[in-house]
PDB file of C-alpha atoms in Angstrom:
ATOM      1  CA  GLY A   1     -38.444  77.041 128.698  1.00 75.00           C
ATOM      2  CA  LEU A   2     -38.986  80.132 131.007  1.00 80.00           C
ATOM      3  CA  VAL A   3     -40.026  82.275 127.975  1.00 81.00           C
ATOM      4  CA  GLN A   4     -42.714  79.704 127.214  1.00 83.00           C
ATOM      5  CA  VAL A   5     -43.901  79.754 130.854  1.00 83.00           C
ATOM      6  CA  LEU A   6     -44.221  83.681 130.714  1.00 85.00           C
ATOM      7  CA  GLN A   7     -46.279  83.442 127.436  1.00 85.00           C
ATOM      8  CA  ARG A   8     -48.426  80.640 128.828  1.00 85.00           C
ATOM      9  CA  VAL A   9     -49.189  82.579 132.045  1.00 83.00           C
ATOM     10  CA  ALA A  10     -49.825  85.902 130.012  1.00 83.00           C
ATOM     11  CA  VAL A  11     -52.208  84.204 127.667  1.00 84.00           C
ATOM     12  CA  ALA A  12     -54.178  81.905 130.348  1.00 80.00           C
ATOM     13  CA  ALA A  13     -54.227  85.045 132.857  1.00 78.00           C
ATOM     14  CA  ASN A  14     -55.986  87.291 130.378  1.00 78.00           C
ATOM     15  CA  GLU A  15     -58.486  84.677 129.480  1.00 83.00           C
ATOM     16  CA  ALA A  16     -59.437  83.832 132.870  1.00 79.00           C
ATOM     17  CA  SER A  17     -62.774  84.663 133.986  1.00 81.00           C
ATOM     18  CA  SER A  18     -61.957  85.815 137.396  1.00 88.00           C
ATOM     19  CA  VAL A  19     -58.705  86.928 139.344  1.00 89.00           C
ATOM     20  CA  ASP A  20     -58.661  83.775 141.385  1.00 92.00           C
ATOM     21  CA  GLU A  21     -58.676  81.597 138.168  1.00 92.00           C
ATOM     22  CA  ALA A  22     -55.845  83.448 136.714  1.00 91.00           C
ATOM     23  CA  LEU A  23     -53.862  83.206 140.092  1.00 94.00           C
ATOM     24  CA  GLN A  24     -54.621  79.388 140.064  1.00 94.00           C
ATOM     25  CA  ILE A  25     -53.593  79.203 136.474  1.00 92.00           C
ATOM     26  CA  ALA A  26     -50.184  80.835 137.197  1.00 94.00           C
ATOM     27  CA  LEU A  27     -49.754  78.546 140.334  1.00 95.00           C
ATOM     28  CA  ASP A  28     -50.372  75.500 138.170  1.00 95.00           C
ATOM     29  CA  LEU A  29     -48.208  76.440 135.300  1.00 93.00           C
ATOM     30  CA  ILE A  30     -45.379  77.510 137.426  1.00 95.00           C
ATOM     31  CA  CYS A  31     -45.203  74.324 139.814  1.00 95.00           C
ATOM     32  CA  GLN A  32     -45.417  72.426 136.250  1.00 93.00           C
ATOM     33  CA  TYR A  33     -42.108  74.155 134.973  1.00 92.00           C
ATOM     34  CA  THR A  34     -40.239  74.165 138.119  1.00 93.00           C
ATOM     35  CA  GLY A  35     -41.331  70.596 139.263  1.00 94.00           C
ATOM     36  CA  TRP A  36     -41.965  72.171 142.703  1.00 96.00           C
ATOM     37  CA  PRO A  37     -44.844  70.510 144.351  1.00 96.00           C
ATOM     38  CA  VAL A  38     -46.227  73.521 146.460  1.00 97.00           C
ATOM     39  CA  GLY A  39     -47.450  76.764 145.258  1.00 97.00           C
ATOM     40  CA  HIS A  40     -49.789  79.261 147.198  1.00 98.00           C
ATOM     41  CA  VAL A  41     -51.039  83.063 147.211  1.00 97.00           C
ATOM     42  CA  TYR A  42     -51.196  85.835 149.869  1.00 97.00           C
ATOM     43  CA  LEU A  43     -53.428  88.853 149.301  1.00 95.00           C
ATOM     44  CA  ARG A  44     -52.679  92.192 150.816  1.00 92.00           C
ATOM     45  CA  HIS A  45     -55.251  92.917 153.816  1.00 86.00           C
ATOM     46  CA  GLU A  46     -58.500  94.155 152.092  1.00 75.00           C
ATOM     47  CA  ASP A  47     -58.358  97.501 154.286  1.00 75.00           C
ATOM     48  CA  GLY A  48     -54.823  98.142 152.549  1.00 68.00           C
ATOM     49  CA  HIS A  49     -52.764  97.697 155.696  1.00 78.00           C
ATOM     50  CA  ASP A  50     -49.368  96.389 155.003  1.00 89.00           C
ATOM     51  CA  VAL A  51     -50.280  92.709 155.860  1.00 94.00           C
ATOM     52  CA  LEU A  52     -50.527  89.624 153.759  1.00 96.00           C
ATOM     53  CA  CYS A  53     -53.502  87.494 154.428  1.00 95.00           C
ATOM     54  CA  PRO A  54     -53.497  83.606 153.240  1.00 96.00           C
ATOM     55  CA  THR A  55     -55.635  82.500 150.880  1.00 96.00           C
ATOM     56  CA  THR A  56     -56.957  78.957 150.060  1.00 96.00           C
ATOM     57  CA  LEU A  57     -55.573  78.964 146.394  1.00 97.00           C
ATOM     58  CA  TRP A  58     -52.918  76.366 146.216  1.00 97.00           C
ATOM     59  CA  HIS A  59     -50.963  73.953 143.909  1.00 97.00           C
ATOM     60  CA  LEU A  60     -50.472  70.721 146.012  1.00 96.00           C
ATOM     61  CA  GLU A  61     -49.183  67.797 144.271  1.00 93.00           C
ATOM     62  CA  MET A  62     -49.428  65.647 147.530  1.00 90.00           C
ATOM     63  CA  PRO A  63     -51.875  67.228 149.997  1.00 92.00           C
ATOM     64  CA  GLU A  64     -51.256  64.898 152.557  1.00 93.00           C
ATOM     65  CA  ARG A  65     -47.527  65.344 152.394  1.00 92.00           C
ATOM     66  CA  PHE A  66     -48.147  68.977 152.941  1.00 94.00           C
ATOM     67  CA  GLU A  67     -51.096  69.128 155.134  1.00 94.00           C
ATOM     68  CA  THR A  68     -49.186  70.419 158.294  1.00 93.00           C
ATOM     69  CA  PHE A  69     -47.543  73.206 156.141  1.00 94.00           C
ATOM     70  CA  ARG A  70     -51.028  73.880 154.653  1.00 95.00           C
ATOM     71  CA  ALA A  71     -52.825  74.249 157.903  1.00 95.00           C
ATOM     72  CA  ILE A  72     -50.159  76.526 159.458  1.00 94.00           C
ATOM     73  CA  THR A  73     -49.916  78.956 156.325  1.00 96.00           C
ATOM     74  CA  GLU A  74     -53.776  79.287 156.230  1.00 96.00           C
ATOM     75  CA  LYS A  75     -53.605  80.512 159.758  1.00 95.00           C
ATOM     76  CA  THR A  76     -50.425  82.720 159.556  1.00 94.00           C
ATOM     77  CA  GLU A  77     -50.721  86.588 158.441  1.00 95.00           C
ATOM     78  CA  PHE A  78     -47.377  88.316 157.683  1.00 95.00           C
ATOM     79  CA  ALA A  79     -46.631  91.975 158.325  1.00 94.00           C
ATOM     80  CA  VAL A  80     -43.905  93.802 156.206  1.00 94.00           C
ATOM     81  CA  GLY A  81     -40.396  92.183 156.543  1.00 94.00           C
ATOM     82  CA  LEU A  82     -41.652  89.000 158.410  1.00 93.00           C
ATOM     83  CA  GLY A  83     -41.027  85.582 156.812  1.00 94.00           C
ATOM     84  CA  LEU A  84     -40.688  85.032 153.293  1.00 96.00           C
ATOM     85  CA  PRO A  85     -43.900  86.776 152.018  1.00 96.00           C
ATOM     86  CA  GLY A  86     -43.152  89.612 154.326  1.00 96.00           C
ATOM     87  CA  ARG A  87     -39.628  90.102 152.852  1.00 96.00           C
ATOM     88  CA  VAL A  88     -41.202  90.230 149.262  1.00 96.00           C
ATOM     89  CA  LEU A  89     -43.946  92.632 150.535  1.00 95.00           C
ATOM     90  CA  ALA A  90     -41.196  95.047 151.850  1.00 95.00           C
ATOM     91  CA  SER A  91     -38.850  94.764 149.139  1.00 95.00           C
ATOM     92  CA  ALA A  92     -41.317  94.511 146.094  1.00 95.00           C
ATOM     93  CA  SER A  93     -38.995  91.995 144.494  1.00 95.00           C
ATOM     94  CA  ALA A  94     -38.464  88.166 144.206  1.00 96.00           C
ATOM     95  CA  THR A  95     -36.867  86.487 146.854  1.00 96.00           C
ATOM     96  CA  TRP A  96     -35.230  82.898 147.325  1.00 96.00           C
ATOM     97  CA  ILE A  97     -34.423  80.719 150.390  1.00 96.00           C
ATOM     98  CA  LEU A  98     -31.906  77.885 150.243  1.00 94.00           C
ATOM     99  CA  ASP A  99     -33.528  75.916 152.990  1.00 94.00           C
ATOM    100  CA  VAL A 100     -36.376  77.152 155.035  1.00 93.00           C
ATOM    101  CA  THR A 101     -35.783  74.896 157.910  1.00 91.00           C
ATOM    102  CA  LYS A 102     -32.306  76.658 158.494  1.00 92.00           C
ATOM    103  CA  ASP A 103     -33.505  80.229 157.804  1.00 91.00           C
ATOM    104  CA  ALA A 104     -33.828  82.339 160.976  1.00 87.00           C
ATOM    105  CA  ASP A 105     -36.893  84.265 159.638  1.00 91.00           C
ATOM    106  CA  PHE A 106     -39.167  81.518 158.523  1.00 93.00           C
ATOM    107  CA  PRO A 107     -41.782  81.234 161.544  1.00 92.00           C
ATOM    108  CA  ARG A 108     -43.744  78.444 159.878  1.00 92.00           C
ATOM    109  CA  ALA A 109     -40.800  75.990 160.122  1.00 88.00           C
ATOM    110  CA  GLN A 110     -40.338  76.906 163.908  1.00 84.00           C
ATOM    111  CA  LEU A 111     -43.979  76.029 164.288  1.00 82.00           C
ATOM    112  CA  ALA A 112     -43.641  72.349 163.137  1.00 73.00           C
ATOM    113  CA  LYS A 113     -40.706  69.928 162.985  1.00 78.00           C
ATOM    114  CA  ASP A 114     -41.431  68.584 159.765  1.00 84.00           C
ATOM    115  CA  ILE A 115     -43.568  70.774 157.240  1.00 90.00           C
ATOM    116  CA  GLY A 116     -42.395  68.898 154.381  1.00 90.00           C
ATOM    117  CA  ILE A 117     -40.513  71.821 152.567  1.00 93.00           C
ATOM    118  CA  LYS A 118     -37.197  73.085 152.187  1.00 94.00           C
ATOM    119  CA  GLY A 119     -36.227  75.289 149.183  1.00 95.00           C
ATOM    120  CA  GLY A 120     -38.617  78.335 148.513  1.00 96.00           C
ATOM    121  CA  PHE A 121     -38.912  81.479 146.485  1.00 97.00           C
ATOM    122  CA  ALA A 122     -41.578  84.163 146.296  1.00 97.00           C
ATOM    123  CA  PHE A 123     -42.663  87.028 143.907  1.00 97.00           C
ATOM    124  CA  PRO A 124     -44.813  90.173 144.295  1.00 97.00           C
ATOM    125  CA  ILE A 125     -47.843  90.938 142.183  1.00 95.00           C
ATOM    126  CA  VAL A 126     -47.704  94.559 141.909  1.00 93.00           C
ATOM    127  CA  VAL A 127     -50.584  96.832 141.176  1.00 91.00           C
ATOM    128  CA  GLY A 128     -50.246 100.548 140.805  1.00 87.00           C
ATOM    129  CA  GLY A 129     -46.682 100.387 142.359  1.00 89.00           C
ATOM    130  CA  VAL A 130     -48.035  98.594 145.390  1.00 91.00           C
ATOM    131  CA  VAL A 131     -47.665  94.883 146.198  1.00 94.00           C
ATOM    132  CA  ALA A 132     -51.189  93.593 146.026  1.00 94.00           C
ATOM    133  CA  ALA A 133     -50.248  89.808 146.489  1.00 95.00           C
ATOM    134  CA  VAL A 134     -47.457  87.421 146.669  1.00 97.00           C
ATOM    135  CA  MET A 135     -46.825  83.933 145.358  1.00 97.00           C
ATOM    136  CA  GLU A 136     -44.714  81.510 146.951  1.00 97.00           C
ATOM    137  CA  PHE A 137     -43.532  78.057 145.981  1.00 97.00           C
ATOM    138  CA  PHE A 138     -41.487  75.248 147.929  1.00 96.00           C
ATOM    139  CA  SER A 139     -39.440  72.138 147.028  1.00 95.00           C
ATOM    140  CA  GLU A 140     -38.926  69.145 149.201  1.00 94.00           C
ATOM    141  CA  GLU A 141     -35.063  69.659 148.860  1.00 93.00           C
ATOM    142  CA  GLU A 142     -32.808  72.399 149.337  1.00 93.00           C
ATOM    143  CA  ALA A 143     -32.553  74.693 145.908  1.00 91.00           C
ATOM    144  CA  ALA A 144     -29.754  76.740 144.970  1.00 93.00           C
ATOM    145  CA  PRO A 145     -30.924  80.271 143.829  1.00 93.00           C
ATOM    146  CA  ASN A 146     -31.860  80.859 140.384  1.00 94.00           C
ATOM    147  CA  PRO A 147     -31.611  84.429 139.315  1.00 94.00           C
ATOM    148  CA  ARG A 148     -33.334  83.744 135.834  1.00 93.00           C
ATOM    149  CA  LEU A 149     -36.150  82.074 137.267  1.00 94.00           C
ATOM    150  CA  LEU A 150     -36.555  84.982 139.764  1.00 95.00           C
ATOM    151  CA  ALA A 151     -36.477  87.577 137.107  1.00 94.00           C
ATOM    152  CA  ILE A 152     -39.176  86.020 134.977  1.00 92.00           C
ATOM    153  CA  MET A 153     -41.271  85.406 138.023  1.00 93.00           C
ATOM    154  CA  GLN A 154     -40.883  89.073 138.395  1.00 93.00           C
ATOM    155  CA  VAL A 155     -42.344  89.771 135.196  1.00 92.00           C
ATOM    156  CA  ILE A 156     -45.064  87.194 135.664  1.00 92.00           C
ATOM    157  CA  GLY A 157     -45.947  89.256 138.771  1.00 93.00           C
ATOM    158  CA  THR A 158     -46.419  92.293 136.638  1.00 90.00           C
ATOM    159  CA  GLN A 159     -48.731  90.625 134.251  1.00 89.00           C
ATOM    160  CA  LEU A 160     -50.748  89.444 137.121  1.00 92.00           C
ATOM    161  CA  GLY A 161     -51.049  92.874 138.419  1.00 90.00           C
ATOM    162  CA  ARG A 162     -52.865  93.993 135.264  1.00 88.00           C
ATOM    163  CA  VAL A 163     -55.255  91.301 135.402  1.00 87.00           C
ATOM    164  CA  ILE A 164     -56.006  92.314 139.129  1.00 85.00           C
ATOM    165  CA  GLU A 165     -56.168  96.000 137.961  1.00 87.00           C
ATOM    166  CA  ARG A 166     -58.718  95.456 135.102  1.00 83.00           C
ATOM    167  CA  ALA A 167     -60.907  93.205 137.539  1.00 68.00           C
ATOM    168  CA  SER A 168     -60.914  96.085 140.029  1.00 69.00           C
ATOM    169  CA  ALA A 169     -61.661  98.797 137.593  1.00 63.00           C
ATOM    170  CA  ASP A 170     -64.649  96.676 136.040  1.00 61.00           C
ATOM    171  CA  GLN A 171     -65.857  96.032 139.741  1.00 66.00           C
ATOM    172  CA  ALA A 172     -65.733  99.899 140.161  1.00 57.00           C
ATOM    173  CA  LEU A 173     -67.446 100.407 137.171  1.00 60.00           C
ATOM    174  CA  ARG A 174     -70.254  98.176 137.917  1.00 68.00           C
ATOM    175  CA  ARG A 175     -70.589  99.548 141.457  1.00 67.00           C
ATOM    176  CA  SER A 176     -70.889 103.329 139.865  1.00 60.00           C
ATOM    177  CA  GLN A 177     -73.549 101.845 137.329  1.00 64.00           C
ATOM    178  CA  HIS A 178     -75.367 100.215 140.258  1.00 65.00           C
ATOM    179  CA  THR A 179     -75.345 103.798 142.372  1.00 65.00           C
ATOM    180  CA  VAL A 180     -76.569 105.551 139.166  1.00 65.00           C
ATOM    181  CA  THR A 181     -79.479 103.008 138.720  1.00 67.00           C
ATOM    182  CA  GLU A 182     -80.315 103.514 142.401  1.00 72.00           C
ATOM    183  CA  THR A 183     -80.356 107.037 142.475  1.00 71.00           C
ATOM    184  CA  LYS A 184     -82.619 107.228 139.186  1.00 73.00           C
ATOM    185  CA  ASN A 185     -85.104 104.821 140.728  1.00 73.00           C
ATOM    186  CA  PHE A 186     -85.136 107.035 143.987  1.00 73.00           C
ATOM    187  CA  LEU A 187     -85.781 110.094 142.061  1.00 75.00           C
ATOM    188  CA  ASP A 188     -88.184 108.407 139.645  1.00 73.00           C
ATOM    189  CA  SER A 189     -90.152 107.449 143.043  1.00 78.00           C
ATOM    190  CA  VAL A 190     -89.992 110.703 144.646  1.00 72.00           C
ATOM    191  CA  ILE A 191     -91.192 112.473 141.564  1.00 77.00           C
ATOM    192  CA  GLU A 192     -93.809 109.985 141.014  1.00 77.00           C
ATOM    193  CA  ASN A 193     -95.581 110.407 144.579  1.00 82.00           C
ATOM    194  CA  LEU A 194     -95.008 114.381 144.848  1.00 79.00           C
ATOM    195  CA  PRO A 195     -98.264 115.935 145.546  1.00 83.00           C
ATOM    196  CA  SER A 196     -97.779 118.608 143.065  1.00 82.00           C
ATOM    197  CA  MET A 197     -97.894 118.060 139.131  1.00 83.00           C
ATOM    198  CA  VAL A 198     -94.285 117.418 137.704  1.00 83.00           C
ATOM    199  CA  PHE A 199     -93.843 117.097 133.959  1.00 82.00           C
ATOM    200  CA  VAL A 200     -90.768 116.971 131.796  1.00 84.00           C
ATOM    201  CA  LYS A 201     -90.300 118.052 127.912  1.00 87.00           C
ATOM    202  CA  ASP A 202     -87.733 116.883 125.470  1.00 86.00           C
ATOM    203  CA  ALA A 203     -85.555 119.668 124.357  1.00 84.00           C
ATOM    204  CA  ALA A 204     -85.566 119.160 120.693  1.00 83.00           C
ATOM    205  CA  HIS A 205     -89.492 119.288 120.106  1.00 84.00           C
ATOM    206  CA  LEU A 206     -90.853 120.501 123.576  1.00 86.00           C
ATOM    207  CA  ARG A 207     -93.199 117.407 123.784  1.00 89.00           C
ATOM    208  CA  PHE A 208     -94.137 115.887 126.859  1.00 87.00           C
ATOM    209  CA  VAL A 209     -92.156 112.717 127.822  1.00 84.00           C
ATOM    210  CA  ARG A 210     -93.108 112.341 131.511  1.00 85.00           C
ATOM    211  CA  PHE A 211     -96.063 113.187 133.935  1.00 84.00           C
ATOM    212  CA  ASN A 212     -96.400 112.088 137.407  1.00 83.00           C
ATOM    213  CA  LYS A 213     -99.484 111.022 139.184  1.00 85.00           C
ATOM    214  CA  ALA A 214    -100.559 114.334 140.270  1.00 82.00           C
ATOM    215  CA  GLY A 215    -100.046 115.604 136.774  1.00 80.00           C
ATOM    216  CA  GLU A 216    -102.801 113.128 135.592  1.00 83.00           C
ATOM    217  CA  GLU A 217    -105.121 114.079 138.367  1.00 83.00           C
ATOM    218  CA  LEU A 218    -104.718 117.775 137.976  1.00 83.00           C
ATOM    219  CA  THR A 219    -105.081 117.884 134.149  1.00 82.00           C
ATOM    220  CA  GLY A 220    -107.794 115.183 134.218  1.00 84.00           C
ATOM    221  CA  TYR A 221    -105.773 113.323 131.101  1.00 85.00           C
ATOM    222  CA  SER A 222    -104.179 110.242 131.328  1.00 86.00           C
ATOM    223  CA  ARG A 223    -100.467 109.664 130.627  1.00 85.00           C
ATOM    224  CA  ALA A 224    -101.219 108.071 127.655  1.00 83.00           C
ATOM    225  CA  ASP A 225    -103.280 111.114 126.168  1.00 84.00           C
ATOM    226  CA  LEU A 226    -100.483 113.408 127.425  1.00 85.00           C
ATOM    227  CA  LEU A 227     -97.157 111.797 126.426  1.00 86.00           C
ATOM    228  CA  GLY A 228     -95.742 112.791 122.938  1.00 85.00           C
ATOM    229  CA  LYS A 229     -97.976 116.009 122.762  1.00 87.00           C
ATOM    230  CA  SER A 230     -96.974 119.517 123.082  1.00 86.00           C
ATOM    231  CA  ASP A 231     -98.500 122.846 124.514  1.00 84.00           C
ATOM    232  CA  TYR A 232    -100.356 123.327 121.243  1.00 89.00           C
ATOM    233  CA  ASP A 233    -102.615 120.109 121.885  1.00 85.00           C
ATOM    234  CA  PHE A 234    -103.869 121.423 124.873  1.00 84.00           C
ATOM    235  CA  PHE A 235    -103.942 125.303 124.917  1.00 85.00           C
ATOM    236  CA  PRO A 236    -105.017 128.038 122.491  1.00 88.00           C
ATOM    237  CA  GLN A 237    -102.039 129.100 120.117  1.00 89.00           C
ATOM    238  CA  GLU A 238    -101.287 132.331 122.015  1.00 87.00           C
ATOM    239  CA  GLN A 239    -100.992 130.748 125.247  1.00 88.00           C
ATOM    240  CA  ALA A 240     -99.085 127.802 123.735  1.00 83.00           C
ATOM    241  CA  ASP A 241     -96.660 130.093 122.021  1.00 86.00           C
ATOM    242  CA  PHE A 242     -96.225 131.828 125.607  1.00 89.00           C
ATOM    243  CA  PHE A 243     -95.186 128.390 126.988  1.00 87.00           C
ATOM    244  CA  VAL A 244     -93.013 127.517 124.302  1.00 86.00           C
ATOM    245  CA  ALA A 245     -91.212 130.947 124.260  1.00 88.00           C
ATOM    246  CA  ARG A 246     -90.716 130.541 127.904  1.00 89.00           C
ATOM    247  CA  ASP A 247     -89.201 126.985 127.558  1.00 84.00           C
ATOM    248  CA  ARG A 248     -86.728 128.157 124.760  1.00 88.00           C
ATOM    249  CA  ASP A 249     -85.450 131.178 127.104  1.00 86.00           C
ATOM    250  CA  VAL A 250     -84.769 128.572 129.943  1.00 82.00           C
ATOM    251  CA  LEU A 251     -82.943 126.406 127.157  1.00 83.00           C
ATOM    252  CA  ALA A 252     -80.923 129.256 125.720  1.00 84.00           C
ATOM    253  CA  SER A 253     -79.907 130.313 129.360  1.00 76.00           C
TER     254      SER A 253
END
């Protein structure tokens, strides 16, 4: 029943390796349950505008039967309130059409005499309170509205929204980590190539953990000789005491 569809979509979507895979699984499972041969996904425009863009994610049981509809759909964007997807974008709620060929606001039916479909419904995928995508489904016959089906589809949309949200968060984290790495590499390069000596000590033991190329040239020591050593390995105790005391003052400030 519908509850089982809800559970299967939830499990499969959470186990999917990508957003596209999760959406495709949902398309296939919903079409399998309803017996409707056509399912498709629209995504909100990547710049955040209130426009839905067609994807190439489909469930088509008879591709040749619905080729005209597929071709028109993949060339059509929908603004708020326009067509079935636009209505869902405007209302953020599931919507049903008894017969798209008789619907005054179904542009794709007006572009072709026979697009192979009649009954249709669509529901939103919501992320952070905003419609991020719309899934639409169609049958070859007129179909009376099914409120319970629409209610379950609304819940599935919420589940898929969480999948998209997690994927977006993961992508943002990866971008952040990449930026940190790039910044560190840049700073490493700058420090290494500075004409003046640069060294770094660890805070716990005040031992040298880094020397740049100029540091090697100015001290006459290789990095292998310098790293892991302290001021006491290179200076008289009184002078080393002075350097260490100065470092501890800096750390305490």
